[in-house]
Short mmCIF file of N, CA and C in Angstrom, two decimals:
data_model
loop_
_atom_site.label_atom_id
_atom_site.label_comp_id
_atom_site.label_asym_id
_atom_site.label_seq_id
_atom_site.Cartn_x
_atom_site.Cartn_y
_atom_site.Cartn_z
N MET A 1 -84.03 -42.42 43.57
CA MET A 1 -82.69 -41.93 43.70
C MET A 1 -81.68 -43.09 43.83
N LYS A 2 -82.08 -44.11 44.57
CA LYS A 2 -81.23 -45.27 44.76
C LYS A 2 -81.02 -45.99 43.43
N LYS A 3 -82.10 -46.09 42.62
CA LYS A 3 -82.00 -46.76 41.32
C LYS A 3 -81.05 -46.01 40.40
N ILE A 4 -81.10 -44.69 40.40
CA ILE A 4 -80.22 -43.89 39.56
C ILE A 4 -78.77 -44.11 39.98
N PHE A 5 -78.50 -44.13 41.27
CA PHE A 5 -77.15 -44.37 41.77
C PHE A 5 -76.64 -45.75 41.33
N ILE A 6 -77.48 -46.76 41.44
CA ILE A 6 -77.10 -48.12 41.05
C ILE A 6 -76.86 -48.19 39.55
N ILE A 7 -77.73 -47.56 38.75
CA ILE A 7 -77.56 -47.57 37.30
C ILE A 7 -76.25 -46.88 36.92
N TYR A 8 -75.98 -45.70 37.50
CA TYR A 8 -74.73 -45.00 37.20
C TYR A 8 -73.52 -45.80 37.65
N SER A 9 -73.63 -46.44 38.79
CA SER A 9 -72.52 -47.28 39.28
C SER A 9 -72.25 -48.43 38.32
N CYS A 10 -73.31 -49.06 37.87
CA CYS A 10 -73.16 -50.17 36.92
C CYS A 10 -72.56 -49.70 35.60
N ILE A 11 -73.00 -48.56 35.12
CA ILE A 11 -72.45 -48.01 33.87
C ILE A 11 -70.97 -47.67 34.06
N PHE A 12 -70.63 -47.06 35.19
CA PHE A 12 -69.24 -46.73 35.48
C PHE A 12 -68.37 -47.99 35.50
N ILE A 13 -68.82 -49.02 36.18
CA ILE A 13 -68.07 -50.27 36.27
C ILE A 13 -67.94 -50.90 34.88
N LEU A 14 -69.03 -50.91 34.13
CA LEU A 14 -69.01 -51.50 32.79
C LEU A 14 -68.02 -50.77 31.89
N ILE A 15 -68.06 -49.45 31.90
CA ILE A 15 -67.14 -48.67 31.07
C ILE A 15 -65.70 -48.88 31.53
N ASN A 16 -65.48 -48.86 32.82
CA ASN A 16 -64.13 -49.04 33.36
C ASN A 16 -63.57 -50.41 32.99
N ARG A 17 -64.37 -51.45 33.14
CA ARG A 17 -63.93 -52.80 32.80
C ARG A 17 -63.71 -52.97 31.30
N THR A 18 -64.61 -52.43 30.52
CA THR A 18 -64.52 -52.58 29.07
C THR A 18 -63.28 -51.88 28.53
N TRP A 19 -63.02 -50.67 28.96
CA TRP A 19 -61.86 -49.94 28.47
C TRP A 19 -60.59 -50.31 29.21
N GLY A 20 -60.69 -50.82 30.41
CA GLY A 20 -59.51 -51.15 31.21
C GLY A 20 -58.85 -52.44 30.79
N LEU A 21 -59.62 -53.45 30.40
CA LEU A 21 -59.04 -54.74 30.05
C LEU A 21 -58.11 -54.70 28.85
N PRO A 22 -58.51 -54.09 27.74
CA PRO A 22 -57.58 -54.08 26.62
C PRO A 22 -56.25 -53.42 26.94
N MET A 23 -56.25 -52.40 27.80
CA MET A 23 -55.00 -51.74 28.14
C MET A 23 -54.08 -52.68 28.91
N SER A 24 -54.62 -53.51 29.79
CA SER A 24 -53.77 -54.40 30.56
C SER A 24 -53.16 -55.48 29.67
N PHE A 25 -53.89 -55.94 28.66
CA PHE A 25 -53.35 -56.95 27.76
C PHE A 25 -52.37 -56.34 26.76
N SER A 26 -52.59 -55.11 26.35
CA SER A 26 -51.75 -54.51 25.32
C SER A 26 -50.32 -54.30 25.80
N GLY A 27 -50.10 -54.05 27.10
CA GLY A 27 -48.76 -53.85 27.61
C GLY A 27 -47.88 -55.07 27.38
N SER A 28 -48.40 -56.24 27.65
CA SER A 28 -47.66 -57.47 27.45
C SER A 28 -47.38 -57.70 25.96
N GLN A 29 -48.37 -57.45 25.13
CA GLN A 29 -48.19 -57.63 23.69
C GLN A 29 -47.16 -56.65 23.15
N ASN A 30 -47.16 -55.42 23.65
CA ASN A 30 -46.19 -54.44 23.20
C ASN A 30 -44.77 -54.86 23.57
N LYS A 31 -44.58 -55.36 24.78
CA LYS A 31 -43.25 -55.82 25.20
C LYS A 31 -42.77 -56.94 24.28
N GLU A 32 -43.65 -57.90 24.03
CA GLU A 32 -43.26 -59.02 23.17
C GLU A 32 -42.94 -58.55 21.76
N GLN A 33 -43.71 -57.63 21.23
CA GLN A 33 -43.46 -57.13 19.88
C GLN A 33 -42.14 -56.36 19.82
N ILE A 34 -41.89 -55.52 20.82
CA ILE A 34 -40.63 -54.76 20.88
C ILE A 34 -39.44 -55.72 20.92
N GLU A 35 -39.53 -56.72 21.78
CA GLU A 35 -38.41 -57.66 21.93
C GLU A 35 -38.30 -58.61 20.73
N LYS A 36 -39.41 -58.91 20.09
CA LYS A 36 -39.36 -59.74 18.88
C LYS A 36 -38.58 -59.02 17.79
N GLU A 37 -38.80 -57.72 17.66
CA GLU A 37 -38.05 -56.93 16.69
C GLU A 37 -36.57 -56.89 17.06
N LYS A 38 -36.28 -56.79 18.36
CA LYS A 38 -34.88 -56.77 18.80
C LYS A 38 -34.22 -58.13 18.54
N ILE A 39 -34.94 -59.22 18.76
CA ILE A 39 -34.40 -60.55 18.48
C ILE A 39 -34.09 -60.70 17.01
N ASN A 40 -35.00 -60.27 16.15
CA ASN A 40 -34.75 -60.34 14.71
C ASN A 40 -33.51 -59.53 14.34
N LEU A 41 -33.34 -58.38 14.96
CA LEU A 41 -32.16 -57.55 14.70
C LEU A 41 -30.89 -58.25 15.19
N ILE A 42 -30.92 -58.79 16.39
CA ILE A 42 -29.75 -59.51 16.94
C ILE A 42 -29.34 -60.64 16.01
N LEU A 43 -30.31 -61.45 15.58
CA LEU A 43 -30.00 -62.60 14.72
C LEU A 43 -29.48 -62.15 13.35
N SER A 44 -30.02 -61.07 12.83
CA SER A 44 -29.52 -60.54 11.55
C SER A 44 -28.09 -60.05 11.69
N LEU A 45 -27.78 -59.41 12.81
CA LEU A 45 -26.41 -58.93 13.04
C LEU A 45 -25.44 -60.08 13.24
N ILE A 46 -25.89 -61.16 13.88
CA ILE A 46 -25.05 -62.35 14.02
C ILE A 46 -24.80 -62.95 12.64
N LYS A 47 -25.84 -63.04 11.83
CA LYS A 47 -25.72 -63.57 10.47
C LYS A 47 -24.71 -62.76 9.66
N ASP A 48 -24.79 -61.42 9.78
CA ASP A 48 -23.90 -60.54 9.02
C ASP A 48 -22.54 -60.32 9.69
N LYS A 49 -22.38 -60.88 10.90
CA LYS A 49 -21.15 -60.71 11.69
C LYS A 49 -20.82 -59.22 11.86
N ASP A 50 -21.84 -58.45 12.19
CA ASP A 50 -21.71 -57.00 12.33
C ASP A 50 -21.45 -56.64 13.80
N MET A 51 -20.18 -56.65 14.18
CA MET A 51 -19.78 -56.42 15.56
C MET A 51 -20.13 -55.00 16.02
N ILE A 52 -19.97 -54.03 15.16
CA ILE A 52 -20.20 -52.63 15.54
C ILE A 52 -21.67 -52.37 15.84
N SER A 53 -22.56 -52.83 14.98
CA SER A 53 -23.99 -52.62 15.20
C SER A 53 -24.50 -53.41 16.39
N LEU A 54 -23.99 -54.63 16.58
CA LEU A 54 -24.40 -55.43 17.74
C LEU A 54 -23.95 -54.75 19.03
N ARG A 55 -22.75 -54.18 19.01
CA ARG A 55 -22.23 -53.48 20.19
C ARG A 55 -23.15 -52.34 20.62
N LYS A 56 -23.77 -51.66 19.66
CA LYS A 56 -24.64 -50.52 19.95
C LYS A 56 -25.92 -50.93 20.68
N LEU A 57 -26.27 -52.21 20.64
CA LEU A 57 -27.46 -52.69 21.34
C LEU A 57 -27.19 -52.90 22.84
N PHE A 58 -25.92 -53.00 23.22
CA PHE A 58 -25.54 -53.28 24.61
C PHE A 58 -25.43 -51.98 25.41
N ILE A 59 -25.43 -52.13 26.74
CA ILE A 59 -25.25 -50.97 27.62
C ILE A 59 -23.88 -50.34 27.32
N PRO A 60 -23.75 -49.03 27.53
CA PRO A 60 -22.50 -48.34 27.16
C PRO A 60 -21.22 -48.91 27.79
N GLN A 61 -21.26 -49.34 29.05
CA GLN A 61 -20.02 -49.79 29.70
C GLN A 61 -19.86 -51.31 29.67
N ILE A 62 -20.41 -51.98 28.67
CA ILE A 62 -20.33 -53.45 28.62
C ILE A 62 -18.88 -53.94 28.61
N GLU A 63 -18.00 -53.26 27.92
CA GLU A 63 -16.61 -53.71 27.84
C GLU A 63 -15.89 -53.56 29.18
N ASP A 64 -16.32 -52.60 30.01
CA ASP A 64 -15.74 -52.45 31.35
C ASP A 64 -16.26 -53.53 32.29
N LEU A 65 -17.54 -53.88 32.15
CA LEU A 65 -18.14 -54.88 33.03
C LEU A 65 -17.81 -56.30 32.61
N SER A 66 -17.52 -56.49 31.34
CA SER A 66 -17.19 -57.81 30.82
C SER A 66 -15.89 -57.73 30.04
N PRO A 67 -14.74 -57.96 30.71
CA PRO A 67 -13.43 -57.83 30.04
C PRO A 67 -13.25 -58.75 28.83
N THR A 68 -14.01 -59.83 28.76
CA THR A 68 -13.87 -60.77 27.63
C THR A 68 -14.92 -60.51 26.54
N TYR A 69 -15.56 -59.36 26.57
CA TYR A 69 -16.64 -59.06 25.63
C TYR A 69 -16.22 -59.26 24.17
N ASN A 70 -15.09 -58.72 23.75
CA ASN A 70 -14.66 -58.83 22.35
C ASN A 70 -14.42 -60.28 21.94
N ASP A 71 -13.81 -61.07 22.81
CA ASP A 71 -13.60 -62.50 22.52
C ASP A 71 -14.94 -63.23 22.48
N ASP A 72 -15.83 -62.87 23.40
CA ASP A 72 -17.14 -63.53 23.46
C ASP A 72 -17.97 -63.24 22.21
N ILE A 73 -17.90 -62.04 21.70
CA ILE A 73 -18.67 -61.71 20.51
C ILE A 73 -18.10 -62.45 19.29
N SER A 74 -16.79 -62.63 19.26
CA SER A 74 -16.18 -63.42 18.17
C SER A 74 -16.64 -64.87 18.26
N ASP A 75 -16.68 -65.43 19.48
CA ASP A 75 -17.18 -66.79 19.67
C ASP A 75 -18.63 -66.91 19.22
N LEU A 76 -19.42 -65.90 19.52
CA LEU A 76 -20.83 -65.89 19.13
C LEU A 76 -20.94 -65.98 17.60
N PHE A 77 -20.17 -65.17 16.89
CA PHE A 77 -20.21 -65.18 15.43
C PHE A 77 -19.70 -66.50 14.85
N ASN A 78 -18.64 -67.04 15.43
CA ASN A 78 -18.04 -68.27 14.92
C ASN A 78 -18.88 -69.51 15.21
N ASN A 79 -19.54 -69.55 16.38
CA ASN A 79 -20.29 -70.74 16.77
C ASN A 79 -21.71 -70.80 16.20
N PHE A 80 -22.20 -69.70 15.68
CA PHE A 80 -23.58 -69.67 15.20
C PHE A 80 -23.66 -69.07 13.80
N PRO A 81 -23.36 -69.89 12.77
CA PRO A 81 -23.46 -69.42 11.38
C PRO A 81 -24.93 -69.40 10.91
N ILE A 82 -25.70 -68.52 11.50
CA ILE A 82 -27.14 -68.45 11.23
C ILE A 82 -27.37 -67.80 9.87
N GLN A 83 -28.15 -68.47 9.05
CA GLN A 83 -28.53 -67.90 7.75
C GLN A 83 -30.03 -67.57 7.71
N THR A 84 -30.83 -68.46 8.29
CA THR A 84 -32.28 -68.24 8.34
C THR A 84 -32.76 -68.47 9.76
N HIS A 85 -33.83 -67.78 10.14
CA HIS A 85 -34.37 -67.98 11.48
C HIS A 85 -35.86 -67.65 11.51
N GLU A 86 -36.52 -68.27 12.48
CA GLU A 86 -37.93 -68.00 12.75
C GLU A 86 -38.14 -68.12 14.26
N ILE A 87 -38.78 -67.13 14.83
CA ILE A 87 -39.04 -67.15 16.27
C ILE A 87 -40.24 -68.06 16.53
N ILE A 88 -40.04 -69.09 17.34
CA ILE A 88 -41.11 -70.04 17.66
C ILE A 88 -41.91 -69.55 18.87
N ASP A 89 -41.19 -69.09 19.89
CA ASP A 89 -41.85 -68.68 21.13
C ASP A 89 -41.02 -67.57 21.77
N ILE A 90 -41.71 -66.65 22.42
CA ILE A 90 -41.02 -65.57 23.12
C ILE A 90 -41.75 -65.28 24.42
N MET A 91 -40.96 -65.06 25.48
CA MET A 91 -41.51 -64.68 26.78
C MET A 91 -40.74 -63.47 27.28
N VAL A 92 -41.47 -62.49 27.81
CA VAL A 92 -40.85 -61.28 28.35
C VAL A 92 -41.38 -61.06 29.76
N TYR A 93 -40.47 -60.97 30.71
CA TYR A 93 -40.83 -60.72 32.10
C TYR A 93 -40.19 -59.42 32.55
N GLU A 94 -40.96 -58.59 33.20
CA GLU A 94 -40.42 -57.32 33.70
C GLU A 94 -39.92 -57.51 35.12
N ALA A 95 -38.76 -56.94 35.39
CA ALA A 95 -38.18 -56.97 36.74
C ALA A 95 -37.74 -55.56 37.07
N ALA A 96 -37.85 -55.19 38.34
CA ALA A 96 -37.45 -53.86 38.77
C ALA A 96 -36.87 -53.93 40.17
N ALA A 97 -35.97 -53.00 40.46
CA ALA A 97 -35.40 -52.89 41.80
C ALA A 97 -35.15 -51.40 42.07
N PHE A 98 -35.46 -50.99 43.28
CA PHE A 98 -35.30 -49.59 43.66
C PHE A 98 -34.74 -49.52 45.08
N GLY A 99 -34.01 -48.44 45.36
CA GLY A 99 -33.50 -48.23 46.72
C GLY A 99 -32.32 -47.31 46.73
N GLY A 100 -32.29 -46.40 47.66
CA GLY A 100 -31.16 -45.50 47.84
C GLY A 100 -30.85 -44.63 46.63
N GLY A 101 -31.85 -44.21 45.89
CA GLY A 101 -31.62 -43.37 44.71
C GLY A 101 -31.17 -44.15 43.50
N ASP A 102 -31.03 -45.45 43.66
CA ASP A 102 -30.61 -46.31 42.57
C ASP A 102 -31.80 -47.18 42.19
N GLY A 103 -31.89 -47.53 40.95
CA GLY A 103 -32.97 -48.41 40.54
C GLY A 103 -32.95 -48.64 39.04
N TYR A 104 -33.64 -49.68 38.63
CA TYR A 104 -33.71 -50.00 37.21
C TYR A 104 -35.01 -50.73 36.91
N VAL A 105 -35.36 -50.74 35.65
CA VAL A 105 -36.44 -51.57 35.13
C VAL A 105 -35.81 -52.34 33.97
N ARG A 106 -35.94 -53.64 34.01
CA ARG A 106 -35.38 -54.45 32.93
C ARG A 106 -36.40 -55.48 32.49
N TRP A 107 -36.23 -55.93 31.25
CA TRP A 107 -37.05 -57.00 30.72
C TRP A 107 -36.16 -58.21 30.53
N ASN A 108 -36.56 -59.32 31.13
CA ASN A 108 -35.88 -60.59 30.95
C ASN A 108 -36.56 -61.30 29.78
N VAL A 109 -35.80 -61.57 28.75
CA VAL A 109 -36.36 -62.09 27.50
C VAL A 109 -35.82 -63.49 27.25
N SER A 110 -36.71 -64.38 26.86
CA SER A 110 -36.32 -65.74 26.50
C SER A 110 -37.08 -66.12 25.24
N ALA A 111 -36.34 -66.62 24.25
CA ALA A 111 -36.98 -66.98 22.97
C ALA A 111 -36.43 -68.31 22.47
N LEU A 112 -37.32 -69.09 21.90
CA LEU A 112 -36.95 -70.32 21.20
C LEU A 112 -36.98 -70.00 19.72
N ILE A 113 -35.88 -70.30 19.03
CA ILE A 113 -35.73 -69.89 17.64
C ILE A 113 -35.35 -71.09 16.79
N SER A 114 -36.03 -71.25 15.68
CA SER A 114 -35.69 -72.28 14.70
C SER A 114 -34.76 -71.64 13.67
N THR A 115 -33.60 -72.27 13.44
CA THR A 115 -32.62 -71.74 12.48
C THR A 115 -32.16 -72.84 11.54
N ASN A 116 -31.35 -72.47 10.57
CA ASN A 116 -30.77 -73.44 9.65
C ASN A 116 -29.79 -74.38 10.36
N ILE A 117 -29.34 -74.03 11.56
CA ILE A 117 -28.41 -74.89 12.30
C ILE A 117 -29.09 -75.61 13.47
N GLY A 118 -30.42 -75.51 13.57
CA GLY A 118 -31.17 -76.18 14.63
C GLY A 118 -31.91 -75.18 15.50
N GLU A 119 -32.56 -75.71 16.52
CA GLU A 119 -33.31 -74.85 17.44
C GLU A 119 -32.37 -74.29 18.50
N LEU A 120 -32.48 -72.98 18.70
CA LEU A 120 -31.62 -72.28 19.65
C LEU A 120 -32.47 -71.61 20.72
N ARG A 121 -31.86 -71.42 21.89
CA ARG A 121 -32.49 -70.66 22.98
C ARG A 121 -31.69 -69.37 23.13
N LEU A 122 -32.36 -68.25 22.97
CA LEU A 122 -31.75 -66.94 23.16
C LEU A 122 -32.38 -66.32 24.39
N ARG A 123 -31.53 -65.89 25.31
CA ARG A 123 -32.00 -65.21 26.51
C ARG A 123 -31.17 -63.95 26.67
N PHE A 124 -31.80 -62.88 27.06
CA PHE A 124 -31.05 -61.67 27.33
C PHE A 124 -31.78 -60.77 28.30
N ILE A 125 -31.01 -59.90 28.94
CA ILE A 125 -31.54 -58.90 29.86
C ILE A 125 -31.48 -57.56 29.15
N ASP A 126 -32.63 -56.95 28.97
CA ASP A 126 -32.74 -55.66 28.29
C ASP A 126 -33.07 -54.59 29.33
N VAL A 127 -32.09 -53.78 29.69
CA VAL A 127 -32.30 -52.71 30.67
C VAL A 127 -33.08 -51.60 29.98
N ARG A 128 -34.29 -51.34 30.48
CA ARG A 128 -35.17 -50.35 29.85
C ARG A 128 -35.05 -48.98 30.50
N LYS A 129 -34.80 -48.94 31.82
CA LYS A 129 -34.62 -47.67 32.54
C LYS A 129 -33.58 -47.90 33.62
N ASN A 130 -32.72 -46.90 33.79
CA ASN A 130 -31.76 -46.92 34.87
C ASN A 130 -31.84 -45.54 35.51
N TYR A 131 -32.31 -45.48 36.75
CA TYR A 131 -32.56 -44.20 37.39
C TYR A 131 -31.31 -43.50 37.87
N LYS A 132 -30.23 -44.23 38.08
CA LYS A 132 -28.97 -43.62 38.52
C LYS A 132 -28.18 -43.11 37.32
N ASN A 133 -28.12 -43.90 36.26
CA ASN A 133 -27.39 -43.54 35.05
C ASN A 133 -28.33 -43.69 33.86
N LYS A 134 -28.97 -42.61 33.48
CA LYS A 134 -30.02 -42.65 32.46
C LYS A 134 -29.54 -43.14 31.09
N LYS A 135 -28.24 -43.03 30.81
CA LYS A 135 -27.69 -43.49 29.53
C LYS A 135 -27.41 -44.99 29.53
N ASN A 136 -27.48 -45.61 30.70
CA ASN A 136 -27.14 -47.01 30.86
C ASN A 136 -28.33 -47.91 30.53
N ILE A 137 -28.76 -47.88 29.28
CA ILE A 137 -29.86 -48.74 28.84
C ILE A 137 -29.38 -49.57 27.65
N GLY A 138 -29.99 -50.73 27.48
CA GLY A 138 -29.62 -51.64 26.41
C GLY A 138 -29.46 -53.05 26.95
N ILE A 139 -28.92 -53.91 26.14
CA ILE A 139 -28.71 -55.31 26.55
C ILE A 139 -27.55 -55.35 27.53
N ARG A 140 -27.80 -55.98 28.67
CA ARG A 140 -26.77 -56.12 29.70
C ARG A 140 -26.08 -57.47 29.60
N SER A 141 -26.86 -58.50 29.28
CA SER A 141 -26.35 -59.86 29.22
C SER A 141 -27.07 -60.60 28.10
N LEU A 142 -26.33 -61.47 27.42
CA LEU A 142 -26.91 -62.25 26.33
C LEU A 142 -26.42 -63.69 26.42
N PHE A 143 -27.33 -64.62 26.25
CA PHE A 143 -27.05 -66.06 26.32
C PHE A 143 -27.61 -66.68 25.06
N LEU A 144 -26.80 -67.43 24.32
CA LEU A 144 -27.29 -68.13 23.13
C LEU A 144 -26.71 -69.53 23.12
N ALA A 145 -27.58 -70.52 22.95
CA ALA A 145 -27.13 -71.91 22.96
C ALA A 145 -28.12 -72.79 22.20
N ASP A 146 -27.63 -73.94 21.79
CA ASP A 146 -28.50 -74.98 21.28
C ASP A 146 -29.55 -75.26 22.35
N LYS A 147 -30.78 -75.55 21.95
CA LYS A 147 -31.85 -75.68 22.94
C LYS A 147 -31.56 -76.78 23.97
N HIS A 148 -30.85 -77.85 23.57
CA HIS A 148 -30.53 -78.94 24.52
C HIS A 148 -29.45 -78.50 25.51
N LYS A 149 -28.45 -77.77 25.05
CA LYS A 149 -27.42 -77.24 25.95
C LYS A 149 -28.03 -76.21 26.89
N ALA A 150 -28.95 -75.42 26.37
CA ALA A 150 -29.59 -74.39 27.20
C ALA A 150 -30.39 -75.03 28.33
N ALA A 151 -31.05 -76.15 28.03
CA ALA A 151 -31.85 -76.84 29.05
C ALA A 151 -30.95 -77.40 30.16
N LYS A 152 -29.73 -77.78 29.81
CA LYS A 152 -28.80 -78.34 30.79
C LYS A 152 -28.02 -77.27 31.56
N SER A 153 -28.04 -76.03 31.07
CA SER A 153 -27.25 -74.98 31.73
C SER A 153 -27.92 -74.56 33.02
N ASP A 154 -27.14 -73.94 33.89
CA ASP A 154 -27.68 -73.45 35.16
C ASP A 154 -28.03 -71.97 35.07
N PHE A 155 -28.46 -71.55 33.90
CA PHE A 155 -28.80 -70.15 33.65
C PHE A 155 -29.95 -69.69 34.51
N LYS A 156 -29.76 -68.54 35.17
CA LYS A 156 -30.82 -67.88 35.92
C LYS A 156 -30.66 -66.38 35.68
N PHE A 157 -31.75 -65.70 35.36
CA PHE A 157 -31.68 -64.27 35.08
C PHE A 157 -31.09 -63.50 36.26
N GLU A 158 -31.42 -63.91 37.50
CA GLU A 158 -30.96 -63.19 38.69
C GLU A 158 -29.45 -63.19 38.81
N ASN A 159 -28.80 -64.27 38.35
CA ASN A 159 -27.36 -64.43 38.52
C ASN A 159 -26.56 -64.14 37.26
N PHE A 160 -27.23 -63.73 36.22
CA PHE A 160 -26.58 -63.55 34.92
C PHE A 160 -25.67 -62.33 34.93
N GLN A 161 -24.40 -62.54 34.69
CA GLN A 161 -23.40 -61.48 34.70
C GLN A 161 -23.42 -60.70 33.38
N PRO A 162 -22.95 -59.46 33.38
CA PRO A 162 -22.90 -58.68 32.14
C PRO A 162 -22.00 -59.35 31.10
N GLY A 163 -22.41 -59.27 29.84
CA GLY A 163 -21.61 -59.82 28.76
C GLY A 163 -22.37 -60.81 27.92
N ILE A 164 -21.61 -61.60 27.19
CA ILE A 164 -22.16 -62.62 26.28
C ILE A 164 -21.74 -63.98 26.79
N PHE A 165 -22.68 -64.90 26.87
CA PHE A 165 -22.38 -66.25 27.34
C PHE A 165 -22.82 -67.26 26.28
N VAL A 166 -21.86 -68.04 25.81
CA VAL A 166 -22.13 -69.11 24.85
C VAL A 166 -21.56 -70.38 25.49
N PRO A 167 -22.44 -71.28 25.99
CA PRO A 167 -21.93 -72.50 26.65
C PRO A 167 -21.19 -73.41 25.67
N GLU A 168 -20.19 -74.08 26.19
CA GLU A 168 -19.39 -75.03 25.38
C GLU A 168 -20.21 -76.23 25.00
#
């Protein structure tokens, strides 16, 4: 009886480990794939200078939270005449906060991109869930800079204000 219990326990652990591991790895890969597609879309919209479509990627009240949003998006289009791009590296970190009926889940995304104008660092906060305002999902903040300027900036996801930031 003891042998049967041990055999069943081993089989249970083996099955659990075998089927459990791929699921834990797939979540990270799915996040990166989702955000890689979003990065490609963002860069294509910058290339095409499509202000309306780019606006749809942001949270609904971005213009209220960032009064300079329209000027910032114009600066983004003018400072980055991207024609071709390739994503070199991408990192996605999940962050969440809850309390008092309020809460969110967001993905902090950072990508190194090779373009016709040099290597750029793109960082953005993608709000995936907002428990207080369910419609308030999308890009909250976007940072784009030459990779050397990005390294010198004091950018931190925790302190990143809503809107678009393009360092001088």
